[in-house]
CSV table of C-alpha atoms in Angstrom, one decimal:
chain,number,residue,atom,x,y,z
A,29,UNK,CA,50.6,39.4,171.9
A,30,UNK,CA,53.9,38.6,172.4
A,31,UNK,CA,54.2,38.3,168.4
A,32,UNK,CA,53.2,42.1,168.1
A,33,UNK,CA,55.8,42.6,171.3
A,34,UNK,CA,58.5,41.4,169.1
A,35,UNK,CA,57.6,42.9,166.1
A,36,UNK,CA,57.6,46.3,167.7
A,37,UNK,CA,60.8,46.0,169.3
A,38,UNK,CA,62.6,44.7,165.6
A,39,UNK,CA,61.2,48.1,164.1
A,40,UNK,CA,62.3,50.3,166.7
A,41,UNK,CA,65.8,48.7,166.6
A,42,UNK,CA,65.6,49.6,162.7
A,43,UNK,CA,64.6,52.6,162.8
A,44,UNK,CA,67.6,53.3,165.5
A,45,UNK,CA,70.0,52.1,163.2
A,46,UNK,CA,68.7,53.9,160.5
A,47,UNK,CA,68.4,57.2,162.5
A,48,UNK,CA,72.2,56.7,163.7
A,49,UNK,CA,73.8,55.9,160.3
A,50,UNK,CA,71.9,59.0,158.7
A,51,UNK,CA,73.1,60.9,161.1
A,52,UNK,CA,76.8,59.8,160.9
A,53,UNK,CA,76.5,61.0,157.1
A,54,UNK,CA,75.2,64.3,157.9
A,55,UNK,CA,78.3,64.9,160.0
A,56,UNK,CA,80.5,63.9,157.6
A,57,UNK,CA,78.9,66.3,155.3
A,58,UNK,CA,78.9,68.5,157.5
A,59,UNK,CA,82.5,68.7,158.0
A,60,UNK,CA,83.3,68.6,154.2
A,61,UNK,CA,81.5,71.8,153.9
A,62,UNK,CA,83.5,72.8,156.2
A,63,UNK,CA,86.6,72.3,154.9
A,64,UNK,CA,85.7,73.2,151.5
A,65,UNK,CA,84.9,77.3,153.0
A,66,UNK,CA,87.9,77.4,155.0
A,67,UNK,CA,89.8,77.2,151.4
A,68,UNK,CA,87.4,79.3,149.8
A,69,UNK,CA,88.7,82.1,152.2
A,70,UNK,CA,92.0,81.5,151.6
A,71,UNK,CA,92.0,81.8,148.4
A,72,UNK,CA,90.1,85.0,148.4
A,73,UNK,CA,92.8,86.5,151.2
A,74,UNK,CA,94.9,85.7,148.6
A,75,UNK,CA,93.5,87.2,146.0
A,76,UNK,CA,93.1,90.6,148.1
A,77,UNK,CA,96.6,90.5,149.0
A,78,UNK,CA,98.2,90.4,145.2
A,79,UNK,CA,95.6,93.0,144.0
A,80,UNK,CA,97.3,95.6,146.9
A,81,UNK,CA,100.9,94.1,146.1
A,82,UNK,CA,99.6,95.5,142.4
A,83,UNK,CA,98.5,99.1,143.2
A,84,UNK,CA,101.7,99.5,145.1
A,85,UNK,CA,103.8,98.8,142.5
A,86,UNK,CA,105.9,102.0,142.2
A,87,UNK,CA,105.7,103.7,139.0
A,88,UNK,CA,109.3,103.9,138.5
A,89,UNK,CA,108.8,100.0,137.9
A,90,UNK,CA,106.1,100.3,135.7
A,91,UNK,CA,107.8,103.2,133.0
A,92,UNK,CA,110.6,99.6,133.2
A,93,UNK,CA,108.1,97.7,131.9
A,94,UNK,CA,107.0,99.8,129.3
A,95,UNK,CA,110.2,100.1,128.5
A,96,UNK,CA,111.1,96.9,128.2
A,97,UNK,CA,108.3,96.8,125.7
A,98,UNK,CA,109.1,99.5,123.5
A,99,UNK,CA,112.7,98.2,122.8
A,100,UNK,CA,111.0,94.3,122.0
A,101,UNK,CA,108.9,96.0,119.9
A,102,UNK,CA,111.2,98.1,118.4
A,103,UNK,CA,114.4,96.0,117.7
A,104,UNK,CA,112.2,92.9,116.9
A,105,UNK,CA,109.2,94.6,114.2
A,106,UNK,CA,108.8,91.6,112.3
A,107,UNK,CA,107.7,89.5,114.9
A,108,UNK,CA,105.9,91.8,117.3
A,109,UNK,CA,102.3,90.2,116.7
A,110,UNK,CA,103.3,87.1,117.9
A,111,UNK,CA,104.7,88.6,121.5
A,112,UNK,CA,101.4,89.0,123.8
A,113,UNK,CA,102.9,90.8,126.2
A,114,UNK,CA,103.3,93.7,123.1
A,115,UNK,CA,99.3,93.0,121.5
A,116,UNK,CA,98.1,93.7,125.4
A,117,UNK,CA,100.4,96.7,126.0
A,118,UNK,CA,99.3,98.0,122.3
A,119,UNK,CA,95.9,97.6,123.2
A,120,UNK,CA,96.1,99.6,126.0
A,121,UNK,CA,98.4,102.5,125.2
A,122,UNK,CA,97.8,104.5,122.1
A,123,UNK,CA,100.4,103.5,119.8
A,124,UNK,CA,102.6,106.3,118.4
A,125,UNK,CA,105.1,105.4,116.4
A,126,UNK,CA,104.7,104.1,112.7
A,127,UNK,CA,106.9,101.6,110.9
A,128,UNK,CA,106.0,101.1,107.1
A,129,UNK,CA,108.1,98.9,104.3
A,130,UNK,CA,106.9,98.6,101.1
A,131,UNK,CA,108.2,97.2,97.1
A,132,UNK,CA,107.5,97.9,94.0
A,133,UNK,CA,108.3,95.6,90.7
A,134,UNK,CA,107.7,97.0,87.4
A,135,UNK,CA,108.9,94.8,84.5
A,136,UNK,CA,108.2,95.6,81.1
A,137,UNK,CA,108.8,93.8,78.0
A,138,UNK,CA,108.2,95.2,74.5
A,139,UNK,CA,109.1,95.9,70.6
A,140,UNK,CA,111.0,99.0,70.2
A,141,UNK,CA,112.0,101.1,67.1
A,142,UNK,CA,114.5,103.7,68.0
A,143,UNK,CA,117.0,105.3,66.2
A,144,UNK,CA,116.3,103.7,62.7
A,145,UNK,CA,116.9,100.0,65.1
A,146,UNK,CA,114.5,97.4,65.7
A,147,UNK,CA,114.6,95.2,68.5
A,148,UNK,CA,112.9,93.3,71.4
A,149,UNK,CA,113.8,94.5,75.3
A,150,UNK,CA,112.9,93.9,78.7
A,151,UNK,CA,113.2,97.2,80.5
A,152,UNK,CA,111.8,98.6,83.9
A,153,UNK,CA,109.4,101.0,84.8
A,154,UNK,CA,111.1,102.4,88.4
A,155,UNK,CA,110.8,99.8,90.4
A,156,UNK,CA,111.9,100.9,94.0
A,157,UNK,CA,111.5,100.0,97.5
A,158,UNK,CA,111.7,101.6,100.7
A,159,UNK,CA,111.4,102.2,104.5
A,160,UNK,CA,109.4,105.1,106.2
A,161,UNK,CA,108.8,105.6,110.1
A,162,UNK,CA,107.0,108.3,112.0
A,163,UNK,CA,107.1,109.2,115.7
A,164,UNK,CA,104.3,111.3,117.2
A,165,UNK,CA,106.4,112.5,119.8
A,166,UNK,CA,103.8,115.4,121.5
A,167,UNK,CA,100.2,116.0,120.3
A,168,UNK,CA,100.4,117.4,116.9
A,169,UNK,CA,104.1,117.4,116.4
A,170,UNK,CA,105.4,114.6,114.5
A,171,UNK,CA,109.2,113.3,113.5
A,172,UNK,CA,109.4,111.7,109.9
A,173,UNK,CA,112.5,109.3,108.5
A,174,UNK,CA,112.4,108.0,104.7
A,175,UNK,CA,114.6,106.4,102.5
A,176,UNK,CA,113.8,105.0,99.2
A,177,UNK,CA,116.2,103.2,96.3
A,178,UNK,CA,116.2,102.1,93.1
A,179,UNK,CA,115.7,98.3,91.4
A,180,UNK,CA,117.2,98.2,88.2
A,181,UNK,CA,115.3,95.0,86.2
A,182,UNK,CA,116.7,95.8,83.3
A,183,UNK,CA,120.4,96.0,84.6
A,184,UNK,CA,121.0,92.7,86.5
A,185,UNK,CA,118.3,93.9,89.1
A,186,UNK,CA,120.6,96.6,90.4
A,187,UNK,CA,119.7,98.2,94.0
A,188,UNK,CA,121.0,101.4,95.3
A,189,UNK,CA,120.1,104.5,93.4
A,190,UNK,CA,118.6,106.8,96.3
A,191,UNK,CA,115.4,108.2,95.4
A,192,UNK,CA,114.8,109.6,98.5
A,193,UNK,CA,116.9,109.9,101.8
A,194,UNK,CA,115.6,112.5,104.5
A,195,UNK,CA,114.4,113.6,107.9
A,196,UNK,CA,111.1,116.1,108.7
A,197,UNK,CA,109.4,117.4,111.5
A,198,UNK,CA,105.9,117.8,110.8
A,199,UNK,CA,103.9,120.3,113.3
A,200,UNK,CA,101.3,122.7,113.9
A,201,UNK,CA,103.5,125.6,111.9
A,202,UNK,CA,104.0,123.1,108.7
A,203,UNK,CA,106.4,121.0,107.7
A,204,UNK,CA,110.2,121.3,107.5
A,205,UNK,CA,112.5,118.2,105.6
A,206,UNK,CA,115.5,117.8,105.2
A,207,UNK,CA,117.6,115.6,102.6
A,208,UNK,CA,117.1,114.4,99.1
A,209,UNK,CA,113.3,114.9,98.5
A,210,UNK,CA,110.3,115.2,96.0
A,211,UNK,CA,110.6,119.2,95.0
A,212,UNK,CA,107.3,121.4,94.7
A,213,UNK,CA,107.8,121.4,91.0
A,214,UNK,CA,107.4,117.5,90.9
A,215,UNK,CA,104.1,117.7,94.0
A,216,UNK,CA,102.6,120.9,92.6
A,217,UNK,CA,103.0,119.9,88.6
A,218,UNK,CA,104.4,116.8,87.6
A,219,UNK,CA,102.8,114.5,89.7
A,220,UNK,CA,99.3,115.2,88.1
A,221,UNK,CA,100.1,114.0,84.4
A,222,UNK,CA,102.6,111.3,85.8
A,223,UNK,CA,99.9,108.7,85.5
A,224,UNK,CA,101.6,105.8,82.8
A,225,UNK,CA,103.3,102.6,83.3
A,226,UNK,CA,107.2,104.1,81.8
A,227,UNK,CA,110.5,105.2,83.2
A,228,UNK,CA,110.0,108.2,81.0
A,229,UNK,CA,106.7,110.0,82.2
A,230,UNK,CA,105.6,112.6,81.9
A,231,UNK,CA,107.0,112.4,78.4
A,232,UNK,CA,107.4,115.9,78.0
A,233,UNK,CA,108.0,117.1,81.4
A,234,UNK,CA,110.8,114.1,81.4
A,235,UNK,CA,114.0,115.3,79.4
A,236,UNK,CA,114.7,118.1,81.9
A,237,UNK,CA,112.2,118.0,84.4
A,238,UNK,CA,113.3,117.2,88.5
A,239,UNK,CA,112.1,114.2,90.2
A,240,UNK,CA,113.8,114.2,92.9
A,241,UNK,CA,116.7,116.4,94.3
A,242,UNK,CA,119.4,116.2,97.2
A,243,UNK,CA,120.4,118.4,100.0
A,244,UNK,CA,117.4,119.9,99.8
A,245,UNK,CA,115.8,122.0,102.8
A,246,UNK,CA,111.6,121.9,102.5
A,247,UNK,CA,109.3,123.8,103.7
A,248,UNK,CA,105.2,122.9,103.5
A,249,UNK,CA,102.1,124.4,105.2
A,250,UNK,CA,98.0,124.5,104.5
A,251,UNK,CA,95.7,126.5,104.8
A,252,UNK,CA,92.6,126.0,104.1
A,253,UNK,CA,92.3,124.3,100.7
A,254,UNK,CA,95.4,125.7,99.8
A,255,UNK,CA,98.8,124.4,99.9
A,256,UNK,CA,102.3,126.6,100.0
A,257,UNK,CA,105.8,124.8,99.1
A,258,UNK,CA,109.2,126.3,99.4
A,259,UNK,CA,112.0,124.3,98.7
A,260,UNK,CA,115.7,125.5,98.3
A,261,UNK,CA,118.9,123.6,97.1
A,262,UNK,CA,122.1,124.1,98.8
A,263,UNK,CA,125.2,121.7,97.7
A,264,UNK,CA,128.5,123.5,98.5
A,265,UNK,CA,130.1,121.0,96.7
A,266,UNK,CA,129.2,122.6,93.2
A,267,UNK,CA,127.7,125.6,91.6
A,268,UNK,CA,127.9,128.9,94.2
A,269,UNK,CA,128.4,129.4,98.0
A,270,UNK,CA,124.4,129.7,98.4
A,271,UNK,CA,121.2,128.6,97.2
A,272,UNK,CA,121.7,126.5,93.9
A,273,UNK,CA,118.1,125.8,93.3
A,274,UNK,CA,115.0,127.5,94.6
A,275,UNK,CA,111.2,126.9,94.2
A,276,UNK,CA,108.6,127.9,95.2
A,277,UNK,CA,104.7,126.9,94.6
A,278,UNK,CA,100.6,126.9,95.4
A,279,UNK,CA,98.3,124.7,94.9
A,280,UNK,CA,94.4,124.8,95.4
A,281,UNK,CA,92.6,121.4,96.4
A,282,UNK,CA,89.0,120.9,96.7
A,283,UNK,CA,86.7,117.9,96.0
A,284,UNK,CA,88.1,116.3,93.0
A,285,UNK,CA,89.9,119.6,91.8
A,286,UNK,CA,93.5,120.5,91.7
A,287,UNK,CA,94.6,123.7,90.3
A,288,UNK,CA,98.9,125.2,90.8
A,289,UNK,CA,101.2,127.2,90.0
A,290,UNK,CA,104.9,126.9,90.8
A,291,UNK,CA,108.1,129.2,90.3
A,292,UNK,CA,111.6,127.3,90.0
A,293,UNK,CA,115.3,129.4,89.9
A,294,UNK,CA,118.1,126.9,89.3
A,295,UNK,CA,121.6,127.2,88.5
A,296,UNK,CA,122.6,125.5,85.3
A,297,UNK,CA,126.2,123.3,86.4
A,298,UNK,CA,128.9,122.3,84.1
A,299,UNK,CA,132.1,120.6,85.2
A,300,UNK,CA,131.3,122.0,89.0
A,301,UNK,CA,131.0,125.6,87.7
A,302,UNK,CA,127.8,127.6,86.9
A,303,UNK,CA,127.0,128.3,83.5
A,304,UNK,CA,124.1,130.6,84.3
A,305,UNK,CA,120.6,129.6,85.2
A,306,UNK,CA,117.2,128.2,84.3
A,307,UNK,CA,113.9,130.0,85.2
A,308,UNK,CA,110.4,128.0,85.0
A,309,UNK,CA,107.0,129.1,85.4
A,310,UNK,CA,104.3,126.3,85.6
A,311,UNK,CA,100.8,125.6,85.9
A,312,UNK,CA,98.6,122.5,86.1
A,313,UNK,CA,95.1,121.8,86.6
A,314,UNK,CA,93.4,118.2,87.0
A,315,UNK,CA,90.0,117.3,87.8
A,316,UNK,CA,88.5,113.9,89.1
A,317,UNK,CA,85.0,113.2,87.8
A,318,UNK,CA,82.4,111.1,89.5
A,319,UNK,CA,82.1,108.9,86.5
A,320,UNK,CA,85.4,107.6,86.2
A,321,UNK,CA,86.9,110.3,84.1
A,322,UNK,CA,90.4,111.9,84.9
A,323,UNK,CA,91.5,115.0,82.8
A,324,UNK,CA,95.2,117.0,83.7
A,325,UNK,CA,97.2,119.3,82.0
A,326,UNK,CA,100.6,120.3,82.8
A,327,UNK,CA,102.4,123.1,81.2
A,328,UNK,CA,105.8,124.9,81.6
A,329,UNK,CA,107.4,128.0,80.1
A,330,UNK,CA,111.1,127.7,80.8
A,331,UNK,CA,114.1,130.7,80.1
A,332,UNK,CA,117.4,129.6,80.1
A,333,UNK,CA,119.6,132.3,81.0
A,334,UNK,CA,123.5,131.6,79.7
A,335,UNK,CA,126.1,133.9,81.1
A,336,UNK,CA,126.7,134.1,77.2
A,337,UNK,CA,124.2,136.0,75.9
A,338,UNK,CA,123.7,134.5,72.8
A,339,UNK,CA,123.6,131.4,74.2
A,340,UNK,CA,119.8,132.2,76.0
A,341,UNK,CA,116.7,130.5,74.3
A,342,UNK,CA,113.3,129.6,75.6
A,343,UNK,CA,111.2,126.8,75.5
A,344,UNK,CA,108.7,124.9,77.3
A,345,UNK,CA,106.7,121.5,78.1
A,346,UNK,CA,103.3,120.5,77.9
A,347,UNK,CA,101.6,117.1,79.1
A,348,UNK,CA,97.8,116.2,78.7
A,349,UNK,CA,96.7,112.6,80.4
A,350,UNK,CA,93.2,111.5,81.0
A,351,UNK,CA,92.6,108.1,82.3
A,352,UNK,CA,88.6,106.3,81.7
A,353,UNK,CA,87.8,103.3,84.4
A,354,UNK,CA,86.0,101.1,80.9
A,355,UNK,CA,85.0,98.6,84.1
A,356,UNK,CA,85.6,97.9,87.9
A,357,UNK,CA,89.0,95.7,86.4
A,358,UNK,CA,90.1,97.5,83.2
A,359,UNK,CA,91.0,101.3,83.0
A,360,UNK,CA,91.7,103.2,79.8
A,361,UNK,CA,94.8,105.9,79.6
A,362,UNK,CA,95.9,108.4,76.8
A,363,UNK,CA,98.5,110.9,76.9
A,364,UNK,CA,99.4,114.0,74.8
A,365,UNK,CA,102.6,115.6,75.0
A,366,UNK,CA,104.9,118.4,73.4
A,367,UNK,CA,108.8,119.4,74.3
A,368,UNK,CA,110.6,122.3,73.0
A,369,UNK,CA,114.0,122.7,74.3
A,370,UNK,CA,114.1,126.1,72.1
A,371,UNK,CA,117.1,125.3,69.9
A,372,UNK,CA,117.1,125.5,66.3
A,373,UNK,CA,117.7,123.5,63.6
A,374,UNK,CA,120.6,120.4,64.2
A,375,UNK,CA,120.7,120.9,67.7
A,376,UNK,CA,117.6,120.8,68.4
A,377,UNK,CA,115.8,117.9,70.0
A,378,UNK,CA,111.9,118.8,69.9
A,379,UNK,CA,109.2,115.9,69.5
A,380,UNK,CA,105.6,115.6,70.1
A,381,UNK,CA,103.7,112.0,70.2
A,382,UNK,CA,101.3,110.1,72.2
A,383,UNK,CA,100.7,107.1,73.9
A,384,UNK,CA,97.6,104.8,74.9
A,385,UNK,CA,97.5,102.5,77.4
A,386,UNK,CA,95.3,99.9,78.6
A,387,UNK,CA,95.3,98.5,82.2
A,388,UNK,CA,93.6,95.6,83.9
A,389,UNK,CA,93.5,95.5,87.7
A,390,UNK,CA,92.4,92.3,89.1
A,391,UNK,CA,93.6,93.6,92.8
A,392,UNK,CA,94.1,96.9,94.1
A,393,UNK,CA,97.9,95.6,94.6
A,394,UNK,CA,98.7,94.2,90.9
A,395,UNK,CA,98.4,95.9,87.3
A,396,UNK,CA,99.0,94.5,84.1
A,397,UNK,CA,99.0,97.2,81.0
A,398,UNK,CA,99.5,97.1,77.4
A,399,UNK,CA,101.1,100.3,75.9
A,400,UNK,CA,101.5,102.0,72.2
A,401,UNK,CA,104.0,105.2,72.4
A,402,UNK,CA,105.3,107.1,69.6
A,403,UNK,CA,107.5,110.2,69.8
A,404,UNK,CA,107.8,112.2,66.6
A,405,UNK,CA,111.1,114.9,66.6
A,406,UNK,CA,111.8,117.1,64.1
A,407,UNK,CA,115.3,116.8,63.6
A,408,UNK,CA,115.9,113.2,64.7
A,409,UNK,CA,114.6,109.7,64.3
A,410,UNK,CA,111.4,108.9,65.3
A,411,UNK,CA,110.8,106.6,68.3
A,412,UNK,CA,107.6,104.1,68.9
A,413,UNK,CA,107.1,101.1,70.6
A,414,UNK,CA,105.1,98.3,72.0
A,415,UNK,CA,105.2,97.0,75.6
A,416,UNK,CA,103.2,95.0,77.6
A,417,UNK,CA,104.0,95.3,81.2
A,418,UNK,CA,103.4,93.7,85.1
A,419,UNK,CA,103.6,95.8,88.4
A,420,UNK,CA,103.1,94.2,91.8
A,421,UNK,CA,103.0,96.8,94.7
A,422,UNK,CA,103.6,95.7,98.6
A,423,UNK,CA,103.5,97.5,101.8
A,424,UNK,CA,103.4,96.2,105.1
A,425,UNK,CA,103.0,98.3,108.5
A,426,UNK,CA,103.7,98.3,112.6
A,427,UNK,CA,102.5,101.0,115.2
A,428,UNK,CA,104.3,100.5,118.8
């Protein structure tokens, strides 16, 4: 009995302990869990209070801070995508302004026969780079700079001749430029049979054809599938006290189809004084098939009008280029062409000839092309030549 006494009184003394340490740890627990909410609260009062400090910020401050980002991203273009500041403000506001650079390298190398003389030249096909940027400034109106020069390959690499150097505003109401530009002659006409790999195309249209002309005023609206250019000329410097060129053209564009007709009035300038003036009519008409097949046609009746009568003639240009994509990588051009400068005899410098040209494209970016053109006059020495030639094409753009 007094075994069993003892026995009891050793598990009761136990189970005390037991019950006393257990209950120790639950207040210890207790008072972590404690401690642990108390900072979860402060950290959510926290939280509430710089969410309000937000949506108070005055909105003078925040047109600052966009600010601020517009200049970064404006005087610092080539390294904008690595600023996140600019990715998350670009993401968030629709971005409307436009920065674009781009090259273009055109070498050619080639056997030429020209002028009774044989040799071997490396010459260049235009290559050119340049800078355009665009500012939609209010919804549908939109402020346009370009300039564009010249790399010379075949003269030390040269840079500098201006190809293009203007401002436009393009709106609702069209589009008005202003400064050396592309003319409708060169949009509506030229551009369709300009197609080959060589300083000198369109062959025809070439010897006294505009490419590009300076203090120039534009003028460009569409409606519908149609397209109406005016352009005007207006250098003080030379020729008369107004207009010294004006033209003026259509065009119709639908689906592959392009179909124009252009009028061009331009004084004719000799040692700063006008001589008289040259009047052109022109048409052209190209047509994009679905199986790879590009026909166009360019033709141009031109008058020119001395203030000596004897001295007027006519004459005219015609260019025919079709292009044939053989496979996804090679492409197949010929050309056609026929210049008449509508003098006679010894003074005369009318040719026809034609040229074929084969192109392989391994990227949309790079062309390589090997070309045969002849040109056969009828008063002067024949010209023909071989050239095989390499064009790489960049372009690289930022919207802020």
């Amino acid at each position: 009995m007094r075994i069993w006494t003892k026995v009891i009184w050793l598990f009761s003394g136990s189970f005390l302990m037991i019950f006393n340490v257990l209950a120790a740890e639950a207040e210890i627990t207790l008072e972590m869990l404690k401690q642990q909410v108390d900072k979860l609260q402060q950290q959510i009062i926290a939280l509430e209070k710089a969410q309000q400090a937000q949506q108070n910020q005055p909105a003078q401050q925040v047109q600052q801070n966009q600010l601020h980002s517009d200049v970064v991203a404006e005087t610092d273009i080539a390294t904008q995508d690595k600023r996140q500041p600019v990715t998350e403000l670009a993401d968030e506001v629709e971005a409307r302004n436009k920065v674009s650079v781009y090259a273009t390298m055109r070498p050619t190398y080639g056997y030429i026969d020209e002028k009774g003389e044989q040799f071997w030249d490396v010459r260049d096909a235009l290559s050119h780079a340049g800078i355009k940027a665009s500012n939609d400034f209010m919804p549908g109106w939109q402020a346009i700079l370009h300039g564009e020069w010249g790399i010379d390959l075949s003269n030390n690499g040269d840079f500098g001749n201006a190809r293009r150097a203007y401002v436009a505003v393009d709106s609702p109401y069209g589009r008005l430029g202003v400064g050396k530009q592309r003319p409708p002659q060169y949009l509506l006409i030229a551009e369709y049979v300009d197609i080959f790999n060589h300083a000198n195309s369109p062959f025809s249209y070439d010897p006294e054809g505009i490419f590009f002309v300076n203090n120039m005023v534009t003028y460009r609206i569409e409606t519908g599938g149609l397209s109406w250019l005016a352009a005007g000329q207006f250098d003080g410097d030379s020729g008369n006290n107004n207009a010294d060129m004006v033209n003026l053209g259509v065009s119709y564009d639908v689906g592959g189809f392009h179909g124009a007709i252009s009028y061009l009035q331009q004084d004719s300038i000799s040692d700063n004084l006008s001589q008289g003036e040259d009047i052109v009519w022109a048409a052209a008409l190209a047509h994009q098939f679905d199986m790879g097949l590009y026909l166009a046609v360019a033709y141009q009746d031109k008058t020119y009008k001395r203030d000596v009568v004897v001295s007027d003639r006519t004459g005219h240009t015609m260019d025919i280029s079709g292009a044939y994509r053989l496979s996804q990588a090679f492409r197949l051009k010929l050309g056609y062409f026929d210049f008449d400068d509508g003098y006679q005899a010894q003074l005369s410098q009318k040719f026809n000839g034609y040229n074929t040209t084969l192109e392989w494209l391994p990227d949309e970016n790079l062309r390589f092309h090997l070309e045969y053109l002849v040109r056969d006059y009828d008063y002067l020495d024949d010209f023909n030549s071989w050239s095989v030639g390499f064009r790489y094409d960049f372009a690289k753009d930022w919207r802020f």
